[in-house]
CSV table of C-alpha atoms in Angstrom, one decimal:
chain,number,residue,atom,x,y,z
A,1,UNK,CA,0.0,0.0,-0.4
A,2,UNK,CA,1.5,3.2,-1.3
A,3,UNK,CA,5.2,4.1,-2.5
A,4,UNK,CA,7.9,5.5,-0.3
A,5,UNK,CA,10.3,7.7,-2.3
A,6,UNK,CA,13.8,6.2,-2.6
A,7,UNK,CA,16.7,8.4,-3.9
A,8,UNK,CA,19.6,6.1,-4.8
A,9,UNK,CA,23.3,6.8,-6.2
A,10,UNK,CA,24.2,6.7,-9.6
A,11,UNK,CA,25.7,3.3,-8.6
A,12,UNK,CA,22.3,1.9,-6.7
A,13,UNK,CA,23.1,2.3,-3.3
A,14,UNK,CA,20.1,3.7,-1.2
A,15,UNK,CA,20.7,7.4,-0.1
A,16,UNK,CA,17.2,7.5,1.8
A,17,UNK,CA,14.2,6.7,1.9
A,18,UNK,CA,11.4,9.3,2.8
A,19,UNK,CA,8.6,7.9,4.1
A,20,UNK,CA,6.0,10.9,4.3
A,21,UNK,CA,2.7,10.0,3.8
A,22,UNK,CA,0.9,7.5,1.3
A,23,UNK,CA,2.8,8.1,-1.7
A,24,UNK,CA,5.6,10.1,-2.7
A,25,UNK,CA,5.5,11.2,-6.5
A,26,UNK,CA,8.7,12.3,-7.7
A,27,UNK,CA,7.9,15.3,-10.5
A,28,UNK,CA,11.5,16.9,-11.5
A,29,UNK,CA,14.4,19.0,-10.0
A,30,UNK,CA,15.1,22.7,-9.6
A,31,UNK,CA,17.9,24.8,-8.5
A,32,UNK,CA,17.6,23.3,-5.1
A,33,UNK,CA,16.6,20.2,-5.0
A,34,UNK,CA,14.5,17.1,-6.2
A,35,UNK,CA,10.6,18.3,-6.2
A,36,UNK,CA,8.1,15.9,-5.2
A,37,UNK,CA,4.7,15.4,-4.3
A,38,UNK,CA,3.0,13.3,-1.0
A,39,UNK,CA,-0.4,12.2,-0.6
A,40,UNK,CA,-1.9,11.9,2.7
A,41,UNK,CA,-3.8,8.9,2.2
A,42,UNK,CA,-5.6,7.2,-0.7
A,43,UNK,CA,-9.2,8.5,-1.7
A,44,UNK,CA,-11.4,8.2,-4.6
A,45,UNK,CA,-13.0,11.7,-3.4
A,46,UNK,CA,-10.4,14.2,-1.6
A,47,UNK,CA,-6.8,14.0,-2.1
A,48,UNK,CA,-4.6,16.0,0.8
A,49,UNK,CA,-0.9,16.6,-0.7
A,50,UNK,CA,2.2,18.6,-0.1
A,51,UNK,CA,4.6,19.7,-2.4
A,52,UNK,CA,8.1,19.4,-1.1
A,53,UNK,CA,11.6,19.9,-2.0
A,54,UNK,CA,14.6,17.6,-1.1
A,55,UNK,CA,17.9,19.5,-1.1
A,56,UNK,CA,21.2,17.7,-1.7
A,57,UNK,CA,21.9,17.8,1.5
A,58,UNK,CA,19.0,15.8,2.1
A,59,UNK,CA,16.4,18.4,4.3
A,60,UNK,CA,13.1,18.6,3.4
A,61,UNK,CA,11.4,21.5,2.4
A,62,UNK,CA,7.4,21.9,2.5
A,63,UNK,CA,6.5,24.7,-0.5
A,64,UNK,CA,2.7,24.3,-0.1
A,65,UNK,CA,0.1,21.9,1.0
A,66,UNK,CA,-3.7,21.9,0.3
A,67,UNK,CA,-6.5,19.2,-0.6
A,68,UNK,CA,-8.3,18.8,-4.4
A,69,UNK,CA,-10.3,16.6,-5.9
A,70,UNK,CA,-8.2,16.3,-8.7
A,71,UNK,CA,-5.2,14.2,-8.8
A,72,UNK,CA,-1.4,14.8,-10.5
A,73,UNK,CA,-0.6,12.9,-13.4
A,74,UNK,CA,2.2,13.8,-15.7
A,75,UNK,CA,5.0,16.3,-14.3
A,76,UNK,CA,8.0,18.4,-16.1
A,77,UNK,CA,10.1,21.0,-14.3
A,78,UNK,CA,11.9,23.5,-15.7
A,79,UNK,CA,14.2,25.9,-14.1
A,80,UNK,CA,11.4,27.2,-11.0
A,81,UNK,CA,8.4,26.6,-13.2
A,82,UNK,CA,6.6,23.4,-12.5
A,83,UNK,CA,4.0,22.3,-15.4
A,84,UNK,CA,1.9,19.6,-14.5
A,85,UNK,CA,-1.4,17.5,-15.4
A,86,UNK,CA,-4.5,17.4,-13.5
A,87,UNK,CA,-6.7,14.3,-13.6
A,88,UNK,CA,-10.2,14.1,-11.7
A,89,UNK,CA,-10.8,11.7,-9.3
A,90,UNK,CA,-13.0,8.7,-10.1
A,91,UNK,CA,-15.6,9.5,-8.3
A,92,UNK,CA,-16.3,13.1,-9.7
A,93,UNK,CA,-18.7,12.0,-12.2
A,94,UNK,CA,-20.3,15.5,-12.5
A,95,UNK,CA,-17.5,17.6,-13.9
A,96,UNK,CA,-16.0,17.1,-17.5
A,97,UNK,CA,-14.1,14.0,-18.1
A,98,UNK,CA,-10.6,15.3,-19.0
A,99,UNK,CA,-7.1,16.4,-18.3
A,100,UNK,CA,-6.2,19.9,-17.5
A,101,UNK,CA,-2.5,21.4,-17.7
A,102,UNK,CA,-1.8,23.6,-15.4
A,103,UNK,CA,1.5,25.6,-14.2
A,104,UNK,CA,3.2,26.9,-11.6
A,105,UNK,CA,6.4,29.2,-10.6
A,106,UNK,CA,7.6,27.4,-7.5
A,107,UNK,CA,9.3,31.1,-6.5
A,108,UNK,CA,6.1,33.1,-5.8
A,109,UNK,CA,4.1,29.7,-5.9
A,110,UNK,CA,1.9,31.7,-8.2
A,111,UNK,CA,-0.8,28.8,-10.3
A,112,UNK,CA,-2.7,28.8,-13.8
A,113,UNK,CA,-4.5,26.7,-15.8
A,114,UNK,CA,-2.5,26.6,-19.2
A,115,UNK,CA,-5.1,24.3,-21.1
A,116,UNK,CA,-8.1,21.9,-20.4
A,117,UNK,CA,-8.7,18.9,-22.9
A,118,UNK,CA,-11.7,16.6,-23.1
A,119,UNK,CA,-9.4,13.4,-22.9
A,120,UNK,CA,-6.2,12.4,-20.7
A,121,UNK,CA,-2.8,14.6,-21.2
A,122,UNK,CA,-0.3,11.8,-21.6
A,123,UNK,CA,2.5,13.7,-22.2
A,124,UNK,CA,4.5,17.0,-21.8
A,125,UNK,CA,7.6,16.5,-22.4
A,126,UNK,CA,9.3,19.2,-24.6
A,127,UNK,CA,6.3,21.7,-24.3
A,128,UNK,CA,6.9,24.2,-21.2
A,129,UNK,CA,8.8,26.5,-23.7
A,130,UNK,CA,5.7,26.5,-25.9
A,131,UNK,CA,3.6,27.5,-22.6
A,132,UNK,CA,5.9,30.5,-21.7
């Protein structure tokens, strides 16, 4: 049940194992370290989450916390901007099915929706420059 974030060296040996919540999802790197999402527990209704950064020295910084009726799909990190896909949770039959593309600047935490699709967004690699 759930998944830990395991940080490895290039030779495959373990540096650390993060066990914070139900699951950890690596999203990308910025200049200060690894950005990852922590989901507090499994849910089909509301996801409680925290966006965290693990610095090269091993300290953990919480960038933001919250709850959402969506979940995070694929993500791309460039410089200080996170581009990510929000997908509706399986219980939500009242809203349009499909994915939304969002961007968030980690320095000021400003978020905005970039695109809404009627289907699923499964790939975002290479589009950050176009979204800027």
